[in-house]
Amino acid sequence: MYGVEKPFPGTVNPYNIVLDATYLYSLGLSLKRVARELEKKGVRRSREAVAGEAGEERQEEHEKE
């Protein structure tokens, strides 16, 4: 897999889970609510873990602007 970058370096979560968490957070859901929504999909994450994922993605989006 040379030449293929991980979309979210430093995370152990699947790409789609990170995107889902970021999307839900961007809709205005609280971190606790995002964690609950992810649990419905079978993914157990704490609010703190969700905050780290969503915060990293939002920071990357902000840097692009």
mmCIF file of C-alpha atoms in Angstrom:
data_model
loop_
_atom_site.group_PDB
_atom_site.id
_atom_site.type_symbol
_atom_site.label_atom_id
_atom_site.label_comp_id
_atom_site.label_asym_id
_atom_site.label_seq_id
_atom_site.Cartn_x
_atom_site.Cartn_y
_atom_site.Cartn_z
ATOM 1 C CA MET A 1 0.000 0.000 0.000
ATOM 2 C CA TYR A 2 2.745 2.399 -0.819
ATOM 3 C CA GLY A 3 1.608 5.835 -1.878
ATOM 4 C CA VAL A 4 -1.766 5.554 -0.145
ATOM 5 C CA GLU A 5 -2.202 7.940 2.755
ATOM 6 C CA LYS A 6 -4.507 7.257 5.651
ATOM 7 C CA PRO A 7 -7.239 9.893 5.513
ATOM 8 C CA PHE A 8 -7.041 10.447 9.284
ATOM 9 C CA PRO A 9 -3.501 9.674 10.442
ATOM 10 C CA GLY A 10 -3.180 8.743 14.087
ATOM 11 C CA THR A 11 -6.705 7.347 14.425
ATOM 12 C CA VAL A 12 -7.632 3.713 14.855
ATOM 13 C CA ASN A 13 -11.225 4.206 13.793
ATOM 14 C CA PRO A 14 -12.579 3.278 10.377
ATOM 15 C CA TYR A 15 -12.872 6.125 7.907
ATOM 16 C CA ASN A 16 -16.679 5.960 7.730
ATOM 17 C CA ILE A 17 -17.045 6.180 11.520
ATOM 18 C CA VAL A 18 -14.900 9.310 11.655
ATOM 19 C CA LEU A 19 -16.946 10.854 8.841
ATOM 20 C CA ASP A 20 -20.238 9.956 10.527
ATOM 21 C CA ALA A 21 -19.114 11.455 13.838
ATOM 22 C CA THR A 22 -17.903 14.620 12.139
ATOM 23 C CA TYR A 23 -21.086 14.960 10.114
ATOM 24 C CA LEU A 24 -23.355 14.508 13.141
ATOM 25 C CA TYR A 25 -21.319 17.013 15.143
ATOM 26 C CA SER A 26 -21.459 19.536 12.305
ATOM 27 C CA LEU A 27 -25.261 19.243 12.365
ATOM 28 C CA GLY A 28 -25.178 20.616 15.892
ATOM 29 C CA LEU A 29 -25.432 17.428 17.940
ATOM 30 C CA SER A 30 -23.621 17.445 21.260
ATOM 31 C CA LEU A 31 -20.650 15.153 21.746
ATOM 32 C CA LYS A 32 -22.722 12.987 24.067
ATOM 33 C CA ARG A 33 -25.458 12.696 21.436
ATOM 34 C CA VAL A 34 -22.936 11.849 18.704
ATOM 35 C CA ALA A 35 -21.534 9.068 20.905
ATOM 36 C CA ARG A 36 -25.071 7.737 21.434
ATOM 37 C CA GLU A 37 -25.796 7.788 17.702
ATOM 38 C CA LEU A 38 -22.587 5.879 17.013
ATOM 39 C CA GLU A 39 -23.620 3.294 19.616
ATOM 40 C CA LYS A 40 -26.739 2.621 17.537
ATOM 41 C CA LYS A 41 -24.372 1.534 14.750
ATOM 42 C CA GLY A 42 -22.496 -0.747 17.118
ATOM 43 C CA VAL A 43 -19.577 1.605 17.742
ATOM 44 C CA ARG A 44 -18.778 2.377 21.364
ATOM 45 C CA ARG A 45 -16.907 5.627 21.844
ATOM 46 C CA SER A 46 -16.721 8.026 24.749
ATOM 47 C CA ARG A 47 -17.532 11.710 24.376
ATOM 48 C CA GLU A 48 -13.830 12.428 24.709
ATOM 49 C CA ALA A 49 -12.966 10.096 21.836
ATOM 50 C CA VAL A 50 -15.663 11.663 19.672
ATOM 51 C CA ALA A 51 -14.378 15.130 20.545
ATOM 52 C CA GLY A 52 -10.915 14.194 19.374
ATOM 53 C CA GLU A 53 -12.168 12.819 16.048
ATOM 54 C CA ALA A 54 -14.557 15.642 15.285
ATOM 55 C CA GLY A 55 -12.101 18.278 16.422
ATOM 56 C CA GLU A 56 -9.335 16.961 14.180
ATOM 57 C CA GLU A 57 -11.607 16.923 11.128
ATOM 58 C CA ARG A 58 -12.998 20.401 11.766
ATOM 59 C CA GLN A 59 -9.475 21.744 12.245
ATOM 60 C CA GLU A 60 -8.418 20.262 8.893
ATOM 61 C CA GLU A 61 -11.449 21.827 7.172
ATOM 62 C CA HIS A 62 -10.664 25.198 8.754
ATOM 63 C CA GLU A 63 -7.041 25.022 7.610
ATOM 64 C CA LYS A 64 -8.163 24.432 3.994
ATOM 65 C CA GLU A 65 -10.151 27.688 3.928
#
